[in-house]
Tab-separated table of C-alpha atoms and ligand atoms in Angstrom:
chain	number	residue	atom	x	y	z
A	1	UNK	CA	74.630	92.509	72.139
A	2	UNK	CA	76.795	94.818	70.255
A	3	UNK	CA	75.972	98.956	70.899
A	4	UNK	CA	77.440	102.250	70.032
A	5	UNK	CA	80.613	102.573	71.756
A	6	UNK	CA	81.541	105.313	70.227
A	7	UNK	CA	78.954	107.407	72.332
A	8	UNK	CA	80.369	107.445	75.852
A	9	UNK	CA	77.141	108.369	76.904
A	10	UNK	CA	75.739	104.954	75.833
A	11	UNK	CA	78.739	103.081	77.116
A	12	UNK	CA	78.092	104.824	80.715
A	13	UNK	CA	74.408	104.168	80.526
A	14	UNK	CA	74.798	100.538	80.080
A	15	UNK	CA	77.749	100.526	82.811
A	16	UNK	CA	75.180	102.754	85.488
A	17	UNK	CA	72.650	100.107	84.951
A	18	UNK	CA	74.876	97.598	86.078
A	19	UNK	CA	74.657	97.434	89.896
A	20	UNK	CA	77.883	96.742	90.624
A	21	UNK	CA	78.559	97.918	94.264
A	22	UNK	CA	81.935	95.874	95.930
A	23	UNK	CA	81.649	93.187	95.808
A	24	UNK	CA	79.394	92.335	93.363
A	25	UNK	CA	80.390	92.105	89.289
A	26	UNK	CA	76.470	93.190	88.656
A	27	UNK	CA	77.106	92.941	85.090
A	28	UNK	CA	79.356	95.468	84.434
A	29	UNK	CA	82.486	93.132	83.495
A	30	UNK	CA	80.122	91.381	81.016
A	31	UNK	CA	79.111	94.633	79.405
A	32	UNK	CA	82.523	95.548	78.730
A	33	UNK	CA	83.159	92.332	77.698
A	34	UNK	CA	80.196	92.842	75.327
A	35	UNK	CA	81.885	96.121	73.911
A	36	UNK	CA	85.929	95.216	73.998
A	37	UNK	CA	84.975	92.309	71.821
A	38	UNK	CA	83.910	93.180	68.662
A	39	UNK	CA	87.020	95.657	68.843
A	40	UNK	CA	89.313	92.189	69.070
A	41	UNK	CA	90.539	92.177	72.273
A	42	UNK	CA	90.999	88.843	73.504
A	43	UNK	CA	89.280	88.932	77.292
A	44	UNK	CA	89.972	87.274	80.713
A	45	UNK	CA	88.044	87.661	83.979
A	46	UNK	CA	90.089	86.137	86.948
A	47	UNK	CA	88.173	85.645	90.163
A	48	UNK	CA	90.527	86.426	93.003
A	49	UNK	CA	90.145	84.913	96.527
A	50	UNK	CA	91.645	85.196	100.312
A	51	UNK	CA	90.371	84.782	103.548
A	52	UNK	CA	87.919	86.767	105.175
A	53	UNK	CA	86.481	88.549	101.771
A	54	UNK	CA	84.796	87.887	99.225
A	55	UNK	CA	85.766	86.744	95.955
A	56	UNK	CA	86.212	89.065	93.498
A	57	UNK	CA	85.632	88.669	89.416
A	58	UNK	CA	88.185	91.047	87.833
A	59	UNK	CA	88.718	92.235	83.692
A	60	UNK	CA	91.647	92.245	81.685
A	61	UNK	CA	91.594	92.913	78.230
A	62	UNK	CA	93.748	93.423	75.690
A	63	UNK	CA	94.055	94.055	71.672
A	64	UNK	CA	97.822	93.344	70.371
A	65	UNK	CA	99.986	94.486	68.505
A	66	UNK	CA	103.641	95.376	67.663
A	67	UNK	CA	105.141	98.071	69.741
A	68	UNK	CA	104.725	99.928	72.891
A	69	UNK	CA	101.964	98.607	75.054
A	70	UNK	CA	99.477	101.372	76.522
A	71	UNK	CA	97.364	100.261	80.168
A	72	UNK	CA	94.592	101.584	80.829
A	73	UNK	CA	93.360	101.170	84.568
A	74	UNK	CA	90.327	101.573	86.555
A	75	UNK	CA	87.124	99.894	88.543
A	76	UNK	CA	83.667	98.819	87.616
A	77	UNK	CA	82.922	98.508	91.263
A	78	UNK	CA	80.785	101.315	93.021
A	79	UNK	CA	80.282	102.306	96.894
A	80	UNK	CA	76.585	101.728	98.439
A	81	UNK	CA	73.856	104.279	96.957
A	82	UNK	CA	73.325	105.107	100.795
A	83	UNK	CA	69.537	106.363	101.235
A	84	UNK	CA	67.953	105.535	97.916
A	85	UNK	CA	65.108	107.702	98.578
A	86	UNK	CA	67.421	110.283	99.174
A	87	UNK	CA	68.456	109.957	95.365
A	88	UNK	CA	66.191	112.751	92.938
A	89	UNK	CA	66.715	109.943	90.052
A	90	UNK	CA	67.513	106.100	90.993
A	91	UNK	CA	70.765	105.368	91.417
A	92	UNK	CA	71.347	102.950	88.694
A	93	UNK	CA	68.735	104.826	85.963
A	94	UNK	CA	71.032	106.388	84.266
A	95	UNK	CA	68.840	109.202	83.890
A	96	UNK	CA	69.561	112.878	82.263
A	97	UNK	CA	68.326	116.060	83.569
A	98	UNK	CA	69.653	119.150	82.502
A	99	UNK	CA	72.449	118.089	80.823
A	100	UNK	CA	73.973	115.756	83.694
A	101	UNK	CA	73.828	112.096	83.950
A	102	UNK	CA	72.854	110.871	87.665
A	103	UNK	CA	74.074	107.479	88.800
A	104	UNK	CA	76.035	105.480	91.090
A	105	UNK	CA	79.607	105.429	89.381
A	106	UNK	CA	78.740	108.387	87.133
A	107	UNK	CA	82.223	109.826	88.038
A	108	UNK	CA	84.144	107.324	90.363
A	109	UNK	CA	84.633	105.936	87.890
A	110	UNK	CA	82.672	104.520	85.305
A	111	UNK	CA	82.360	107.686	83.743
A	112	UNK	CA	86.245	107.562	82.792
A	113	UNK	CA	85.952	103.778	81.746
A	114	UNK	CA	83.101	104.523	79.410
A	115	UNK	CA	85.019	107.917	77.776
A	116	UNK	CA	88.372	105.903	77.235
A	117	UNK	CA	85.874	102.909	75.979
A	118	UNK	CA	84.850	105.554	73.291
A	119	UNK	CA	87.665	107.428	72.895
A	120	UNK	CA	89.826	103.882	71.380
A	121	UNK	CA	86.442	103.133	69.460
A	122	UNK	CA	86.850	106.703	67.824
A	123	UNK	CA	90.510	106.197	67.137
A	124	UNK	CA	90.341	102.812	65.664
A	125	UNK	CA	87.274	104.178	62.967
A	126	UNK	CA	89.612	106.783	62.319
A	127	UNK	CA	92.861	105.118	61.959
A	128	UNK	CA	92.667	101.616	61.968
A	129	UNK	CA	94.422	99.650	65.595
A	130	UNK	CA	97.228	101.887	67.211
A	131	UNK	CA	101.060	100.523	66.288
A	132	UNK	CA	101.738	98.545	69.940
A	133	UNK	CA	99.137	97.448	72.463
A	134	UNK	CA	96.389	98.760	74.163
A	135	UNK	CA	95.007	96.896	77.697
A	136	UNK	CA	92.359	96.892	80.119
A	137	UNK	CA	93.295	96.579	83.377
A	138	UNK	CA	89.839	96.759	85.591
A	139	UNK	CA	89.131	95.645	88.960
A	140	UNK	CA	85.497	95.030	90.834
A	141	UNK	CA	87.859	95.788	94.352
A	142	UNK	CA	88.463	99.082	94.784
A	143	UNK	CA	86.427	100.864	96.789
A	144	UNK	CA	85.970	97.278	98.910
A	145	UNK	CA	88.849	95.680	100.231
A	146	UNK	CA	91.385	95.895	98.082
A	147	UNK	CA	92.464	92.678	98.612
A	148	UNK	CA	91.584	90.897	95.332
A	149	UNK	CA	91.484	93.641	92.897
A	150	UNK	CA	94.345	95.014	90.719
A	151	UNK	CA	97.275	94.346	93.237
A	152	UNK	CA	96.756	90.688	92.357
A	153	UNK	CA	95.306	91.326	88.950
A	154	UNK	CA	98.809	92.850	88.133
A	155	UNK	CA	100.428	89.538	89.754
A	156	UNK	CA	98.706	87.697	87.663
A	157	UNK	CA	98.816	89.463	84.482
A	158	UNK	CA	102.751	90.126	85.269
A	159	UNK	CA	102.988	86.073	85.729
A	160	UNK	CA	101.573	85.533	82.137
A	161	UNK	CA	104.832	87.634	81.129
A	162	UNK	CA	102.634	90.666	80.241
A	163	UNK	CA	104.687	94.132	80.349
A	164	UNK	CA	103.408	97.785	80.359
A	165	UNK	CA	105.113	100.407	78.744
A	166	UNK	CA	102.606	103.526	80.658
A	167	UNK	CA	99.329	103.348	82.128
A	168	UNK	CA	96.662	105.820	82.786
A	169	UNK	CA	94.178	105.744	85.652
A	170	UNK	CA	90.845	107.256	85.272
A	171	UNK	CA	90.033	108.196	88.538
A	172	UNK	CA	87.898	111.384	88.882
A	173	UNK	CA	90.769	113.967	89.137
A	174	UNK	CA	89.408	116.969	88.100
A	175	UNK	CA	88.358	119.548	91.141
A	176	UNK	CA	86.019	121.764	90.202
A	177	UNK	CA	86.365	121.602	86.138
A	178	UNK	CA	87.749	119.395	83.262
A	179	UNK	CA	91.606	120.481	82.534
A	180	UNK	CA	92.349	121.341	86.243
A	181	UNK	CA	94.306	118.547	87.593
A	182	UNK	CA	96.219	115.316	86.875
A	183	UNK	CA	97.826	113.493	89.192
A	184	UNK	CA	101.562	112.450	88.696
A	185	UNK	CA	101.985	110.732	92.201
A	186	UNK	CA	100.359	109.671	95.632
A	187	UNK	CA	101.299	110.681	99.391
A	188	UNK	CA	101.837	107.161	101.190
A	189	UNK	CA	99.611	106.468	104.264
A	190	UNK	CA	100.648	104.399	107.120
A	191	UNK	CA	98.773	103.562	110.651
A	192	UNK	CA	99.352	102.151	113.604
A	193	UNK	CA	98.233	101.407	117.265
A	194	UNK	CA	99.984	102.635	120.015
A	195	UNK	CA	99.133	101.065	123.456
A	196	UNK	CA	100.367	101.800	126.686
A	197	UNK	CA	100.548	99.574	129.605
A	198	UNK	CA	100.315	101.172	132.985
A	199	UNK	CA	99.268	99.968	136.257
A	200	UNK	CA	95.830	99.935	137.835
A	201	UNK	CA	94.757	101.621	141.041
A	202	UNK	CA	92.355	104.069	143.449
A	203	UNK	CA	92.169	107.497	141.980
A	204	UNK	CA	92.700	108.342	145.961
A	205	UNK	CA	96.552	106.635	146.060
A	206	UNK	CA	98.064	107.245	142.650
A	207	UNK	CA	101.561	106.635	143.970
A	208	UNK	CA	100.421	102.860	143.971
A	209	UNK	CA	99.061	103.300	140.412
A	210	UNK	CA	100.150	104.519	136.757
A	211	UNK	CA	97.976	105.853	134.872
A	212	UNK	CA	98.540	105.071	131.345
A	213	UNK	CA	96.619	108.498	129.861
A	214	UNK	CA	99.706	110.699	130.975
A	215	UNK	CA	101.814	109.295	129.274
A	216	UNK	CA	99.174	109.019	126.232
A	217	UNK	CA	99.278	113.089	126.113
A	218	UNK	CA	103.305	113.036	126.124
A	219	UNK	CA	103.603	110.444	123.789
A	220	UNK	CA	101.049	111.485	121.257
A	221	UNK	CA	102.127	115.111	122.313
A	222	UNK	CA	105.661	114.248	120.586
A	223	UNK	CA	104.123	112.465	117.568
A	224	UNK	CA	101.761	115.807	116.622
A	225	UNK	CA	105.214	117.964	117.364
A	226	UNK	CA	106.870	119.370	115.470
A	227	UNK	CA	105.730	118.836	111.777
A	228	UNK	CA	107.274	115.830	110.219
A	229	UNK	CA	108.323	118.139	107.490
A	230	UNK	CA	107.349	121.310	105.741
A	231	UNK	CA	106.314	119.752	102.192
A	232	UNK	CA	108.530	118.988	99.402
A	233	UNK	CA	108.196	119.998	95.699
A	234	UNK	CA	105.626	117.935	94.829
A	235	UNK	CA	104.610	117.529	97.320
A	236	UNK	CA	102.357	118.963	100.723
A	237	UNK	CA	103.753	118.398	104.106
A	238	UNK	CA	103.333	115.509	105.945
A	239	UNK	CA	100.149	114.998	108.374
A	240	UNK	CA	99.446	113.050	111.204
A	241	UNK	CA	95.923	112.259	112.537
A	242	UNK	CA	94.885	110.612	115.947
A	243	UNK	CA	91.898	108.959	114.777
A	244	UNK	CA	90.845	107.235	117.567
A	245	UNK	CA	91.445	106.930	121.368
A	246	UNK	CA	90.444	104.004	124.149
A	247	UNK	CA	90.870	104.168	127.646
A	248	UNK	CA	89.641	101.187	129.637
A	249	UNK	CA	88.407	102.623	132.398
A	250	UNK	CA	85.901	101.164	135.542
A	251	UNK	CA	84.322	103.935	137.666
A	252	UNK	CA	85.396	107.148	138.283
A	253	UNK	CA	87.688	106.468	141.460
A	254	UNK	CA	89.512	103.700	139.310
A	255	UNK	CA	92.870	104.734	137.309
A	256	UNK	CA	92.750	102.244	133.966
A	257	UNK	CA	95.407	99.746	133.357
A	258	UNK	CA	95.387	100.776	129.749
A	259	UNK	CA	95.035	103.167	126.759
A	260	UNK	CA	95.804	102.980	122.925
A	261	UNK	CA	95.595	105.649	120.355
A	262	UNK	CA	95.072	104.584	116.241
A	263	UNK	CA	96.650	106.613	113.867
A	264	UNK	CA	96.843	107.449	110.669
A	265	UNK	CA	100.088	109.786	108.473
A	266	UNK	CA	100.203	110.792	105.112
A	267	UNK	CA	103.204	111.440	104.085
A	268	UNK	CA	105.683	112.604	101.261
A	269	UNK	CA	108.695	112.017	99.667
A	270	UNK	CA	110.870	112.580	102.298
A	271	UNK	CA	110.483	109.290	103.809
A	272	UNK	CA	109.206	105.815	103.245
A	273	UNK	CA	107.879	103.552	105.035
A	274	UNK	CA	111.071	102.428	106.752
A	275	UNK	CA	112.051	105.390	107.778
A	276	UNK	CA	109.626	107.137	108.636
A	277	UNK	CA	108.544	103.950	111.434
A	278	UNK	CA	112.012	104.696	112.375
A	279	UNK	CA	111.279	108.425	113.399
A	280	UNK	CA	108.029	108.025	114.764
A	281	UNK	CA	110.011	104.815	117.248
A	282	UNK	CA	112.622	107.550	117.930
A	283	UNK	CA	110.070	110.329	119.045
A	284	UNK	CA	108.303	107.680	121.115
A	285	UNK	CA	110.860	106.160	123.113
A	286	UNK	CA	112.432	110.282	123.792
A	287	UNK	CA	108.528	110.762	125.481
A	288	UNK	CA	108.866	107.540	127.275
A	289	UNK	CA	111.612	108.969	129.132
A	290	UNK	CA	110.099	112.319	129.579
A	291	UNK	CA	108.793	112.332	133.187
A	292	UNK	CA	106.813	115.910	132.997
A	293	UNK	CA	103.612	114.436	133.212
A	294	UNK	CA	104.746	111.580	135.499
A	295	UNK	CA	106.952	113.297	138.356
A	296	UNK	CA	106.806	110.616	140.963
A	297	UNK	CA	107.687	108.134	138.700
A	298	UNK	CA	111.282	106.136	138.415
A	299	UNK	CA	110.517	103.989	135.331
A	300	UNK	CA	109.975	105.175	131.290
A	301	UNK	CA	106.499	104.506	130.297
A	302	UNK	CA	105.684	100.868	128.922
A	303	UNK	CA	104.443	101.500	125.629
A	304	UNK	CA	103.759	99.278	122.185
A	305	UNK	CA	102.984	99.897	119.132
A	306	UNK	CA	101.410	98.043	116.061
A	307	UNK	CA	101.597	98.950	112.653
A	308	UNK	CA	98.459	98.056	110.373
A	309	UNK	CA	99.586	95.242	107.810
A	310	UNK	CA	100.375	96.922	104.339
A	311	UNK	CA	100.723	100.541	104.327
A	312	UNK	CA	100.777	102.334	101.045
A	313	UNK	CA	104.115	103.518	99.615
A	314	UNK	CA	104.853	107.291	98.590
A	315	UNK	CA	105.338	107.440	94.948
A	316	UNK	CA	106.348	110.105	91.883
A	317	UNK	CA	106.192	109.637	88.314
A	318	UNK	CA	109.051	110.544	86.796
A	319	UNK	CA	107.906	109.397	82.978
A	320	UNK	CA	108.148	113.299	81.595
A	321	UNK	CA	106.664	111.701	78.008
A	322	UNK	CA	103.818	110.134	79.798
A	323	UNK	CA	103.376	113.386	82.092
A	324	UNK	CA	104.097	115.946	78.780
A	325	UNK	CA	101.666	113.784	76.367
A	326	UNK	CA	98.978	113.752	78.683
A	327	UNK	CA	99.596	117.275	79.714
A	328	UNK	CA	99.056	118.578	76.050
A	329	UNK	CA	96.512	116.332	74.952
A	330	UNK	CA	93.928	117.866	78.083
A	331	UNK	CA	95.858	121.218	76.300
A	332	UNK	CA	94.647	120.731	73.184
A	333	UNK	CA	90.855	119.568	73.947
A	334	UNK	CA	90.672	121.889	77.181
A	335	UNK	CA	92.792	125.204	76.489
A	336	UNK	CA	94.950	124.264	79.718
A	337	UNK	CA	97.751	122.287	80.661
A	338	UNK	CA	96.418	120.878	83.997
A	339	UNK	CA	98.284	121.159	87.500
A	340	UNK	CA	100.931	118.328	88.269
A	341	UNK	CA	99.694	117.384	91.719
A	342	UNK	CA	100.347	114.629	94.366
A	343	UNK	CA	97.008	115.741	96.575
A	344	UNK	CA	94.518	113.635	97.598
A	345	UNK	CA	94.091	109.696	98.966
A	346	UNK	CA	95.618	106.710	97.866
A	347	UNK	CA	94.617	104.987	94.837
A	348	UNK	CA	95.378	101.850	92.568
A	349	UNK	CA	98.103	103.470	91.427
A	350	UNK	CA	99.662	102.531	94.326
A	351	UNK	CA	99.827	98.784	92.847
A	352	UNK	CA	100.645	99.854	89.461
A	353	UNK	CA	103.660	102.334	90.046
A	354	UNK	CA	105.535	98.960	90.779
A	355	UNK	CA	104.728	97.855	87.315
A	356	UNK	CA	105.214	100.958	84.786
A	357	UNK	CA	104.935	104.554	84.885
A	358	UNK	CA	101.352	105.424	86.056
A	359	UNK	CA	99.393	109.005	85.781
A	360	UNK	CA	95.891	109.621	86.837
A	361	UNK	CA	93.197	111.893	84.572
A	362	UNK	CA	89.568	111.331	84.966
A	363	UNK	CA	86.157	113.242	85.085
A	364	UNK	CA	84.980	116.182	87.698
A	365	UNK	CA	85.179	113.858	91.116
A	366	UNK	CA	82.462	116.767	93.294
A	367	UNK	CA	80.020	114.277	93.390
A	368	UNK	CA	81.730	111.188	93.703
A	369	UNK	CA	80.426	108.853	96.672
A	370	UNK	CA	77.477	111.181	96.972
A	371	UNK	CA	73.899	111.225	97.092
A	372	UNK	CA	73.205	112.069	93.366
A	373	UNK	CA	76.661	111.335	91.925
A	374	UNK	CA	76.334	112.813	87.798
A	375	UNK	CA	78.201	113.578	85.269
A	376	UNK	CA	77.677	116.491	83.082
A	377	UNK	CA	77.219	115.075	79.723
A	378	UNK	CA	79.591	118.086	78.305
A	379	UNK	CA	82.340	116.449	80.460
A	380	UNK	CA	81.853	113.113	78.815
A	381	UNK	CA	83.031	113.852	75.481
A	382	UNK	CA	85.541	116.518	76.762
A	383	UNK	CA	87.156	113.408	78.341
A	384	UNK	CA	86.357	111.365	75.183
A	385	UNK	CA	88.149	113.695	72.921
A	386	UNK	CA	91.167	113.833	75.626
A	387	UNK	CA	91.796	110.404	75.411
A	388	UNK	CA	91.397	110.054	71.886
A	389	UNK	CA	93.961	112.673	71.448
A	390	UNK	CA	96.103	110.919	74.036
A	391	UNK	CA	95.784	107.887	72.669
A	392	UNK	CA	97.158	109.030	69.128
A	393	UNK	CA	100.084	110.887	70.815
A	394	UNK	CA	101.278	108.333	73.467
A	395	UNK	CA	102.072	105.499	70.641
A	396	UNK	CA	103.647	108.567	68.596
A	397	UNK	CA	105.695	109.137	71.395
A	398	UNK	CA	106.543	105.969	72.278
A	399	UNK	CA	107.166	104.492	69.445
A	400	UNK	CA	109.881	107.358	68.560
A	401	UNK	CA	111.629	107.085	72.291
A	402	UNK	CA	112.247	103.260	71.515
A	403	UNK	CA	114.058	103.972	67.956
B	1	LIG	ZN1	87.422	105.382	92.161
């Protein structure tokens, strides 16, 4: 099957159609297989596997050749259509109304696979394969798990002795219109459990008991004040968010034994994960000692706390070619050099930082996860054309830094 890839709208038809919601491949991989190809990339789909989640077929592709080597990242996977019958067109039609294209993946982000797709089928008509290498890096595990997408599919790729030289994401980063926004770095994120351990007893004779939820409010009290920090840069402050609470508690003449909070921070450059575990211990164990909310007690408060396995590192791209190419290519196409910003949740860039230099640029992301995800068709070949253009520059750019 060989098609227009050229057309981005084609390419993101034929990707739409795929039903590829996490974890299922749905035939996306194999249409991009269909497409890359023809253009002479040489293709491998690695099925990743762990305990406890499903196995995961994953895409990397690439066409060599001598010089720098450009990445280009993303996912074929899609979240759940929801309520289908909520949808005005079916989720996986494809179908244009109006000038936008409705579908599952439309912008997050098959959309920005199917315009950089096009955009390196444009270039190569023009002017032949670009001096250096250009790869696929695409996972069917990103909005699932995580677990056996591009974390490993980097591992893997790294183990074959494969090197990067930049990489660009295309998540949806685009607020409201296309030239807004790239994204140059990610706030980390780290959770955790905090439990405290008091002591059961009758509501009636709390000098026999210790009830675990005053110290909850002191301890969570010192972990929601003050601010972390005010911001940085490039960055917004730091935020914490008590996400959930548990109290086990009997009957209402019963003090609990127990309580635990879950957490969740997202924070800046300011601290990493190490040290910012460090302060949160430190404001912890100064509440344990605080007695306001516990008068007639002689002992600090018995407290835990669990941090959830792998937290997600902050991260800043310091690459100013990567950052100024991309920058002027959306210039050229849009008429703006897009905000630098750091906003947002965590993405696969997360896993690729470690790797190369890594900047995000991607479609118009208001719909994305929605009922009625689309794509205005305009966008499409706005994004086309600002790959195309980055394409040209990066290797120009490149290729001069390493003479
Ligand atoms: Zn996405």
């Amino acid at each position: 099957m060989t098609q227009n890839t050229t057309d981005p709208i084609a390419v993101l038809r034929t990707l739409i159609q795929c039903p590829s919601v996490t974890p299922d491949e749905g035939g996306a991989l194999s249409a991009l297989t269909d497409m890359l190809s023809p253009m002479g990339f040489s293709i491998e789909r690695p099925v990743f596997s762990d305990e406890d989640t499903p196995d995961i077929e994953n895409l990397y592709a690439r066409l060599s050749g001598n010089g720098p080597h450009l990445m280009f990242a993303g996912h074929t996977d899609v979240v759940p259509v929801g309520d289908e019958a909520a949808w005005t067109n079916p989720p996986f039609s494809a179908a244009i109304k109006d000038g936008m294209m409705y579908g599952r993946g439309a912008v997050d982000m098959k959309g920005g696979i199917a315009c950089f797709v096009a955009a390196l089928a444009r270039y190569v008509e023009k002017n032949g394969n670009p001096s250096g290498s250009i790869s696929f890096l695409i996972t069917g595990d990103e909005e699932g798990p995580a677990i056996n997408g591009s974390k490993k599919l980097l591992e893997w790729a790294a183990a074959k002795g494969e090197t990067w030289d930049g990489c660009i994401l295309g998540e949806p980063t685009n607020p409201d219109t296309m030239g807004d926004m790239m994204k140059i770095g990610r706030r980390g994120s780290l959770s955790g459990t905090l439990r405290i351990n008091g002591t059961q007893g009758h509501t009636a004779y709390p000098h026999l008991a210790d009830n675990p939820t005053r110290s909850l409010v002191s301890l969570l009290d010192a972990l929601l004040y003050p601010a972390f920090d005010e911001g940085t840069e490039n960055f917004q402050p730091s935020n914490i968010e008590v996400n959930m609470l548990d109290v086990v508690g009997g009957a209402m003449n019963v003090i609990p034994a127990k309580a635990s909070a879950v957490f969740n921070i997202r924070f800046n450059d300011t601290w990493n994960v190490d040290t910012l575990k460090a302060e949160i211990e430190r404001r912890l164990n100064a509440a344990a000692k605080d007695r306001k909310l516990r008068p007639t007690k002689n002992n600090d408060t018995v407290f835990d706390i669990e941090w959830r396995e792998q937290p997600s590192h902050v991260f800043l791209t310091r690459d100013d070619a990567l950052i100024d190419t991309l920058g002027k290519s959306v210039e050229k196409i849009t008429g703006r050099f897009p905000e630098q910003s750091t906003t947002g949740g965590t993405s696969d860039a997360r896993f690729i930082k470690d790797y190369c230099p890594v900047i995000e640029f991607g479609l118009v992301g208001q719909t994305m996860h929605k009922v009625d995800e689309c794509v205005a068709v305009d966008d499409l070949e706005t994004l086309t054309r600002v790959y195309e253009q980055f394409i040209g520059d990066w290797f120009l750019a490149a290729t001069s830094k390493a003479t």
